[in-house]
PDB file of C-alpha atoms in Angstrom:
ATOM      1  CA  UNK Z   1      -2.219  25.839   5.395  1.00  0.00           C
ATOM      2  CA  UNK Z   2      -5.882  24.671   5.449  1.00  0.00           C
ATOM      3  CA  UNK Z   3      -7.783  26.545   8.099  1.00  0.00           C
ATOM      4  CA  UNK Z   4      -9.993  24.114  10.172  1.00  0.00           C
ATOM      5  CA  UNK Z   5     -11.698  24.787  13.466  1.00  0.00           C
ATOM      6  CA  UNK Z   6     -10.543  22.546  16.304  1.00  0.00           C
ATOM      7  CA  UNK Z   7     -12.948  19.706  16.823  1.00  0.00           C
ATOM      8  CA  UNK Z   8     -13.558  18.485  20.213  1.00  0.00           C
ATOM      9  CA  UNK Z   9     -16.163  15.778  19.735  1.00  0.00           C
ATOM     10  CA  UNK Z  10     -13.609  12.970  19.189  1.00  0.00           C
ATOM     11  CA  UNK Z  11     -13.381  10.149  21.681  1.00  0.00           C
ATOM     12  CA  UNK Z  12      -9.720   9.429  21.287  1.00  0.00           C
ATOM     13  CA  UNK Z  13     -10.147   6.231  23.463  1.00  0.00           C
ATOM     14  CA  UNK Z  14     -12.978   4.729  21.348  1.00  0.00           C
ATOM     15  CA  UNK Z  15     -12.181   1.403  19.527  1.00  0.00           C
ATOM     16  CA  UNK Z  16     -13.410   2.944  16.236  1.00  0.00           C
ATOM     17  CA  UNK Z  17     -10.974   5.793  16.625  1.00  0.00           C
ATOM     18  CA  UNK Z  18      -8.071   3.649  17.773  1.00  0.00           C
ATOM     19  CA  UNK Z  19      -8.600   1.125  14.937  1.00  0.00           C
ATOM     20  CA  UNK Z  20      -8.307   3.942  12.287  1.00  0.00           C
ATOM     21  CA  UNK Z  21      -5.410   5.506  14.205  1.00  0.00           C
ATOM     22  CA  UNK Z  22      -3.497   2.223  14.123  1.00  0.00           C
ATOM     23  CA  UNK Z  23      -3.153   2.631  10.394  1.00  0.00           C
ATOM     24  CA  UNK Z  24      -2.711   6.354  10.162  1.00  0.00           C
ATOM     25  CA  UNK Z  25      -0.107   6.362  12.981  1.00  0.00           C
ATOM     26  CA  UNK Z  26       1.764   3.560  11.254  1.00  0.00           C
ATOM     27  CA  UNK Z  27       1.766   5.485   7.911  1.00  0.00           C
ATOM     28  CA  UNK Z  28       3.434   8.590   9.433  1.00  0.00           C
ATOM     29  CA  UNK Z  29       5.966   6.279  11.298  1.00  0.00           C
ATOM     30  CA  UNK Z  30       6.864   4.468   8.116  1.00  0.00           C
ATOM     31  CA  UNK Z  31       6.857   7.741   6.063  1.00  0.00           C
ATOM     32  CA  UNK Z  32       9.526   9.059   8.497  1.00  0.00           C
ATOM     33  CA  UNK Z  33      11.438   5.867   8.335  1.00  0.00           C
ATOM     34  CA  UNK Z  34      11.397   5.885   4.441  1.00  0.00           C
ATOM     35  CA  UNK Z  35      12.601   9.519   4.548  1.00  0.00           C
ATOM     36  CA  UNK Z  36      15.471   8.608   6.953  1.00  0.00           C
ATOM     37  CA  UNK Z  37      16.500   5.862   4.650  1.00  0.00           C
ATOM     38  CA  UNK Z  38      16.090   7.961   1.480  1.00  0.00           C
ATOM     39  CA  UNK Z  39      18.102  10.964   2.696  1.00  0.00           C
ATOM     40  CA  UNK Z  40      20.823   8.584   3.868  1.00  0.00           C
ATOM     41  CA  UNK Z  41      21.054   7.001   0.335  1.00  0.00           C
ATOM     42  CA  UNK Z  42      20.971  10.466  -1.308  1.00  0.00           C
ATOM     43  CA  UNK Z  43      23.846  11.520   0.937  1.00  0.00           C
ATOM     44  CA  UNK Z  44      25.771   8.687  -0.600  1.00  0.00           C
ATOM     45  CA  UNK Z  45      24.779   9.708  -4.029  1.00  0.00           C
ATOM     46  CA  UNK Z  46      25.714  13.276  -3.404  1.00  0.00           C
ATOM     47  CA  UNK Z  47      28.991  13.290  -1.281  1.00  0.00           C
ATOM     48  CA  UNK Z  48      29.309  17.114  -1.432  1.00  0.00           C
ATOM     49  CA  UNK Z  49      25.841  17.368   0.359  1.00  0.00           C
ATOM     50  CA  UNK Z  50      26.336  14.233   2.639  1.00  0.00           C
ATOM     51  CA  UNK Z  51      26.659  16.079   5.918  1.00  0.00           C
ATOM     52  CA  UNK Z  52      23.525  18.198   5.335  1.00  0.00           C
ATOM     53  CA  UNK Z  53      21.516  15.191   4.050  1.00  0.00           C
ATOM     54  CA  UNK Z  54      22.731  13.137   7.074  1.00  0.00           C
ATOM     55  CA  UNK Z  55      21.303  15.801   9.265  1.00  0.00           C
ATOM     56  CA  UNK Z  56      17.902  15.704   7.570  1.00  0.00           C
ATOM     57  CA  UNK Z  57      17.941  11.854   7.939  1.00  0.00           C
ATOM     58  CA  UNK Z  58      18.546  12.284  11.699  1.00  0.00           C
ATOM     59  CA  UNK Z  59      15.677  14.718  12.000  1.00  0.00           C
ATOM     60  CA  UNK Z  60      13.283  12.188  10.194  1.00  0.00           C
ATOM     61  CA  UNK Z  61      14.427   9.581  12.671  1.00  0.00           C
ATOM     62  CA  UNK Z  62      13.619  11.829  15.494  1.00  0.00           C
ATOM     63  CA  UNK Z  63      10.158  12.539  14.053  1.00  0.00           C
ATOM     64  CA  UNK Z  64       9.639   8.801  13.811  1.00  0.00           C
ATOM     65  CA  UNK Z  65      10.241   8.437  17.650  1.00  0.00           C
ATOM     66  CA  UNK Z  66       7.757  11.335  18.206  1.00  0.00           C
ATOM     67  CA  UNK Z  67       4.956   9.609  16.299  1.00  0.00           C
ATOM     68  CA  UNK Z  68       5.688   6.342  18.001  1.00  0.00           C
ATOM     69  CA  UNK Z  69       5.135   8.179  21.285  1.00  0.00           C
ATOM     70  CA  UNK Z  70       1.821   9.441  19.942  1.00  0.00           C
ATOM     71  CA  UNK Z  71       0.690   5.871  19.426  1.00  0.00           C
ATOM     72  CA  UNK Z  72       1.774   4.794  22.900  1.00  0.00           C
ATOM     73  CA  UNK Z  73      -0.066   7.789  24.410  1.00  0.00           C
ATOM     74  CA  UNK Z  74      -3.323   6.416  22.963  1.00  0.00           C
ATOM     75  CA  UNK Z  75      -2.377   2.749  23.710  1.00  0.00           C
ATOM     76  CA  UNK Z  76      -2.477   2.034  20.008  1.00  0.00           C
ATOM     77  CA  UNK Z  77      -0.227  -0.616  18.235  1.00  0.00           C
ATOM     78  CA  UNK Z  78       0.575   0.801  14.783  1.00  0.00           C
ATOM     79  CA  UNK Z  79      -0.205  -1.493  11.814  1.00  0.00           C
ATOM     80  CA  UNK Z  80       3.345  -1.435  10.407  1.00  0.00           C
ATOM     81  CA  UNK Z  81       2.657  -4.201   7.878  1.00  0.00           C
ATOM     82  CA  UNK Z  82      -0.195  -2.164   6.299  1.00  0.00           C
ATOM     83  CA  UNK Z  83       2.137   0.947   6.230  1.00  0.00           C
ATOM     84  CA  UNK Z  84       5.000  -0.866   4.559  1.00  0.00           C
ATOM     85  CA  UNK Z  85       2.709  -2.150   1.878  1.00  0.00           C
ATOM     86  CA  UNK Z  86       1.083   1.431   1.638  1.00  0.00           C
ATOM     87  CA  UNK Z  87       4.481   2.931   0.710  1.00  0.00           C
ATOM     88  CA  UNK Z  88       5.628  -0.026  -1.431  1.00  0.00           C
ATOM     89  CA  UNK Z  89       5.092   1.589  -4.801  1.00  0.00           C
ATOM     90  CA  UNK Z  90       6.989   4.846  -3.895  1.00  0.00           C
ATOM     91  CA  UNK Z  91       9.596   2.750  -2.147  1.00  0.00           C
ATOM     92  CA  UNK Z  92      10.077   0.658  -5.217  1.00  0.00           C
ATOM     93  CA  UNK Z  93      10.288   3.536  -7.508  1.00  0.00           C
ATOM     94  CA  UNK Z  94      12.870   5.376  -5.269  1.00  0.00           C
ATOM     95  CA  UNK Z  95      14.999   2.187  -5.151  1.00  0.00           C
ATOM     96  CA  UNK Z  96      14.741   1.774  -8.904  1.00  0.00           C
ATOM     97  CA  UNK Z  97      15.834   5.451  -9.513  1.00  0.00           C
ATOM     98  CA  UNK Z  98      18.620   4.962  -6.977  1.00  0.00           C
ATOM     99  CA  UNK Z  99      19.906   1.940  -8.929  1.00  0.00           C
ATOM    100  CA  UNK Z 100      19.732   3.855 -12.180  1.00  0.00           C
ATOM    101  CA  UNK Z 101      21.570   6.807 -10.624  1.00  0.00           C
ATOM    102  CA  UNK Z 102      18.560   9.111 -11.211  1.00  0.00           C
ATOM    103  CA  UNK Z 103      19.204  11.703  -8.597  1.00  0.00           C
ATOM    104  CA  UNK Z 104      16.522  14.139  -9.771  1.00  0.00           C
ATOM    105  CA  UNK Z 105      13.872  11.267  -9.620  1.00  0.00           C
ATOM    106  CA  UNK Z 106      14.999  10.457  -6.121  1.00  0.00           C
ATOM    107  CA  UNK Z 107      14.640  14.190  -5.107  1.00  0.00           C
ATOM    108  CA  UNK Z 108      11.129  14.361  -6.705  1.00  0.00           C
ATOM    109  CA  UNK Z 109      10.056  11.230  -4.844  1.00  0.00           C
ATOM    110  CA  UNK Z 110      11.494  12.117  -1.446  1.00  0.00           C
ATOM    111  CA  UNK Z 111      11.939  15.898  -1.189  1.00  0.00           C
ATOM    112  CA  UNK Z 112       8.852  16.950  -3.170  1.00  0.00           C
ATOM    113  CA  UNK Z 113       6.199  14.183  -3.227  1.00  0.00           C
ATOM    114  CA  UNK Z 114       6.735  12.591   0.229  1.00  0.00           C
ATOM    115  CA  UNK Z 115       7.402  15.912   1.957  1.00  0.00           C
ATOM    116  CA  UNK Z 116       4.491  17.672   0.375  1.00  0.00           C
ATOM    117  CA  UNK Z 117       2.327  14.600   1.286  1.00  0.00           C
ATOM    118  CA  UNK Z 118       3.622  14.753   4.931  1.00  0.00           C
ATOM    119  CA  UNK Z 119       3.027  18.523   5.065  1.00  0.00           C
ATOM    120  CA  UNK Z 120      -0.551  18.225   3.957  1.00  0.00           C
ATOM    121  CA  UNK Z 121      -1.343  15.349   6.313  1.00  0.00           C
ATOM    122  CA  UNK Z 122       0.110  17.105   9.269  1.00  0.00           C
ATOM    123  CA  UNK Z 123      -1.454  20.449   8.510  1.00  0.00           C
ATOM    124  CA  UNK Z 124      -4.916  18.756   8.195  1.00  0.00           C
ATOM    125  CA  UNK Z 125      -4.273  16.617  11.326  1.00  0.00           C
ATOM    126  CA  UNK Z 126      -3.049  19.261  13.797  1.00  0.00           C
ATOM    127  CA  UNK Z 127      -6.529  20.988  14.324  1.00  0.00           C
ATOM    128  CA  UNK Z 128      -8.275  17.589  15.113  1.00  0.00           C
ATOM    129  CA  UNK Z 129      -5.352  15.778  17.014  1.00  0.00           C
ATOM    130  CA  UNK Z 130      -5.365  14.846  20.578  1.00  0.00           C
ATOM    131  CA  UNK Z 131      -3.390  17.353  22.631  1.00  0.00           C
ATOM    132  CA  UNK Z 132      -0.295  15.251  22.935  1.00  0.00           C
ATOM    133  CA  UNK Z 133      -0.129  14.435  19.133  1.00  0.00           C
ATOM    134  CA  UNK Z 134      -0.971  18.078  18.248  1.00  0.00           C
ATOM    135  CA  UNK Z 135       2.230  19.292  20.122  1.00  0.00           C
ATOM    136  CA  UNK Z 136       4.442  16.678  18.511  1.00  0.00           C
ATOM    137  CA  UNK Z 137       2.970  17.287  14.915  1.00  0.00           C
ATOM    138  CA  UNK Z 138       3.310  21.053  15.153  1.00  0.00           C
ATOM    139  CA  UNK Z 139       7.029  20.601  15.846  1.00  0.00           C
ATOM    140  CA  UNK Z 140       7.465  18.089  12.987  1.00  0.00           C
ATOM    141  CA  UNK Z 141       5.743  20.094  10.266  1.00  0.00           C
ATOM    142  CA  UNK Z 142       8.082  23.127  10.776  1.00  0.00           C
ATOM    143  CA  UNK Z 143      11.047  20.689   9.939  1.00  0.00           C
ATOM    144  CA  UNK Z 144       9.328  19.230   6.938  1.00  0.00           C
ATOM    145  CA  UNK Z 145       9.223  22.609   5.179  1.00  0.00           C
ATOM    146  CA  UNK Z 146      13.085  22.764   5.536  1.00  0.00           C
ATOM    147  CA  UNK Z 147      13.314  19.303   3.853  1.00  0.00           C
ATOM    148  CA  UNK Z 148      11.035  20.357   1.001  1.00  0.00           C
ATOM    149  CA  UNK Z 149      13.227  23.547   0.589  1.00  0.00           C
ATOM    150  CA  UNK Z 150      16.473  21.444   0.293  1.00  0.00           C
ATOM    151  CA  UNK Z 151      15.192  19.483  -2.665  1.00  0.00           C
ATOM    152  CA  UNK Z 152      13.768  22.728  -4.182  1.00  0.00           C
ATOM    153  CA  UNK Z 153      17.211  24.406  -4.080  1.00  0.00           C
ATOM    154  CA  UNK Z 154      19.089  21.529  -5.602  1.00  0.00           C
ATOM    155  CA  UNK Z 155      16.678  20.981  -8.441  1.00  0.00           C
ATOM    156  CA  UNK Z 156      16.437  24.687  -9.169  1.00  0.00           C
ATOM    157  CA  UNK Z 157      20.249  24.847  -9.454  1.00  0.00           C
ATOM    158  CA  UNK Z 158      20.166  22.013 -12.028  1.00  0.00           C
ATOM    159  CA  UNK Z 159      16.747  22.713 -13.652  1.00  0.00           C
ATOM    160  CA  UNK Z 160      17.847  22.880 -17.231  1.00  0.00           C
ATOM    161  CA  UNK Z 161      19.534  19.453 -17.137  1.00  0.00           C
ATOM    162  CA  UNK Z 162      16.938  17.739 -15.017  1.00  0.00           C
ATOM    163  CA  UNK Z 163      13.590  19.180 -16.266  1.00  0.00           C
ATOM    164  CA  UNK Z 164      12.729  16.345 -18.616  1.00  0.00           C
ATOM    165  CA  UNK Z 165      13.482  13.638 -16.008  1.00  0.00           C
ATOM    166  CA  UNK Z 166      11.389  15.464 -13.430  1.00  0.00           C
ATOM    167  CA  UNK Z 167       8.434  15.522 -15.909  1.00  0.00           C
ATOM    168  CA  UNK Z 168       8.706  11.866 -16.499  1.00  0.00           C
ATOM    169  CA  UNK Z 169       9.156  11.120 -12.685  1.00  0.00           C
ATOM    170  CA  UNK Z 170       5.984  13.233 -11.995  1.00  0.00           C
ATOM    171  CA  UNK Z 171       4.097  11.305 -14.594  1.00  0.00           C
ATOM    172  CA  UNK Z 172       4.995   8.051 -13.009  1.00  0.00           C
ATOM    173  CA  UNK Z 173       4.702   8.960  -9.308  1.00  0.00           C
ATOM    174  CA  UNK Z 174       1.935  11.587  -8.899  1.00  0.00           C
ATOM    175  CA  UNK Z 175      -0.817   8.956  -9.649  1.00  0.00           C
ATOM    176  CA  UNK Z 176       0.450   6.870  -6.753  1.00  0.00           C
ATOM    177  CA  UNK Z 177      -0.251   9.677  -4.262  1.00  0.00           C
ATOM    178  CA  UNK Z 178      -3.878   9.773  -5.436  1.00  0.00           C
ATOM    179  CA  UNK Z 179      -4.162   6.005  -4.910  1.00  0.00           C
ATOM    180  CA  UNK Z 180      -2.627   6.473  -1.502  1.00  0.00           C
ATOM    181  CA  UNK Z 181      -5.137   9.126  -0.549  1.00  0.00           C
ATOM    182  CA  UNK Z 182      -8.027   7.140  -1.759  1.00  0.00           C
ATOM    183  CA  UNK Z 183      -6.823   4.067   0.289  1.00  0.00           C
ATOM    184  CA  UNK Z 184      -6.953   5.870   3.690  1.00  0.00           C
ATOM    185  CA  UNK Z 185     -10.028   8.128   2.911  1.00  0.00           C
ATOM    186  CA  UNK Z 186     -12.185   6.275   5.419  1.00  0.00           C
ATOM    187  CA  UNK Z 187      -9.597   6.022   8.275  1.00  0.00           C
ATOM    188  CA  UNK Z 188      -8.681   9.766   7.750  1.00  0.00           C
ATOM    189  CA  UNK Z 189     -12.367  10.716   7.991  1.00  0.00           C
ATOM    190  CA  UNK Z 190     -12.665   8.925  11.355  1.00  0.00           C
ATOM    191  CA  UNK Z 191      -9.717  11.160  12.561  1.00  0.00           C
ATOM    192  CA  UNK Z 192     -11.497  14.231  11.206  1.00  0.00           C
ATOM    193  CA  UNK Z 193      -9.265  14.677   8.147  1.00  0.00           C
ATOM    194  CA  UNK Z 194     -11.242  15.530   5.072  1.00  0.00           C
ATOM    195  CA  UNK Z 195      -9.856  14.045   1.791  1.00  0.00           C
ATOM    196  CA  UNK Z 196     -10.702  17.195  -0.139  1.00  0.00           C
ATOM    197  CA  UNK Z 197      -8.561  19.283   2.323  1.00  0.00           C
ATOM    198  CA  UNK Z 198      -5.728  16.852   2.143  1.00  0.00           C
ATOM    199  CA  UNK Z 199      -5.657  16.965  -1.622  1.00  0.00           C
ATOM    200  CA  UNK Z 200      -5.850  20.742  -1.703  1.00  0.00           C
ATOM    201  CA  UNK Z 201      -2.969  21.126   0.803  1.00  0.00           C
ATOM    202  CA  UNK Z 202      -0.869  18.544  -1.054  1.00  0.00           C
ATOM    203  CA  UNK Z 203      -1.289  20.215  -4.356  1.00  0.00           C
ATOM    204  CA  UNK Z 204      -0.525  23.693  -2.903  1.00  0.00           C
ATOM    205  CA  UNK Z 205       2.814  22.459  -1.415  1.00  0.00           C
ATOM    206  CA  UNK Z 206       3.667  20.387  -4.292  1.00  0.00           C
ATOM    207  CA  UNK Z 207       2.801  22.943  -6.871  1.00  0.00           C
ATOM    208  CA  UNK Z 208       4.675  25.672  -5.142  1.00  0.00           C
ATOM    209  CA  UNK Z 209       7.738  23.579  -4.981  1.00  0.00           C
ATOM    210  CA  UNK Z 210       7.641  22.795  -8.731  1.00  0.00           C
ATOM    211  CA  UNK Z 211       7.138  26.593  -9.423  1.00  0.00           C
ATOM    212  CA  UNK Z 212      10.065  27.438  -7.193  1.00  0.00           C
ATOM    213  CA  UNK Z 213      12.164  24.958  -9.233  1.00  0.00           C
ATOM    214  CA  UNK Z 214      11.222  26.652 -12.525  1.00  0.00           C
ATOM    215  CA  UNK Z 215       8.185  25.210 -14.030  1.00  0.00           C
ATOM    216  CA  UNK Z 216       5.661  27.537 -15.686  1.00  0.00           C
ATOM    217  CA  UNK Z 217       1.986  27.705 -14.710  1.00  0.00           C
ATOM    218  CA  UNK Z 218       1.018  25.848 -17.793  1.00  0.00           C
ATOM    219  CA  UNK Z 219       3.581  23.193 -17.279  1.00  0.00           C
ATOM    220  CA  UNK Z 220       2.300  22.847 -13.589  1.00  0.00           C
ATOM    221  CA  UNK Z 221      -1.280  22.403 -14.769  1.00  0.00           C
ATOM    222  CA  UNK Z 222      -0.199  19.756 -17.196  1.00  0.00           C
ATOM    223  CA  UNK Z 223       1.862  17.896 -14.576  1.00  0.00           C
ATOM    224  CA  UNK Z 224      -0.833  18.224 -11.976  1.00  0.00           C
ATOM    225  CA  UNK Z 225      -3.380  16.616 -14.312  1.00  0.00           C
ATOM    226  CA  UNK Z 226      -1.421  13.321 -14.182  1.00  0.00           C
ATOM    227  CA  UNK Z 227      -2.775  13.038 -10.620  1.00  0.00           C
ATOM    228  CA  UNK Z 228      -6.265  12.857 -11.933  1.00  0.00           C
ATOM    229  CA  UNK Z 229      -5.339   9.978 -14.143  1.00  0.00           C
ATOM    230  CA  UNK Z 230      -5.248   7.794 -10.952  1.00  0.00           C
TER     231      UNK Z 230
END
């Protein structure tokens, strides 16, 4: 986890802060909604794990409500139209993989990329968040590690048969994360979240997950390089 000193110079009630927060807050709300829907779908694709995936989906729905409360606490209306467009590429790729029955690709998008992205964002946000949001986010991030682990375990158990598909899915989806980070760099900076720290924390979480599944260091370096292509 990136170590950052708690910054107290923020005026959480300023129009500049609230304007940036309206988009960042919407992104985390939409991200949790996407996760809820994705885990529900994956439960249908994997009936033997449906109960556990349904439990993860409910947790994501609870997280969404927590972040909605964070917005209300600052009297901010989240820009949900922006957030839905923000996630549209990953959403579309997940739906395409679902239609094609590509369970490993679905796991990579939701359980690895989206969860690692969320973990990075929450880790970097916690030290600079307002007190109410900090408490909510600290609780959420603990759950996200559990969700990341579920995807790791399933993919590790099937690594031999899914490796090639994961490499292709990584090639297609990792550049999207870089585009997403670039898109909110200015808003994140207003909230005290440095892009370099977000990238570092994401790559640590994502890389560790890929290593746990079975990829070698050389393979990880090659796969990570696709992010730079963005």
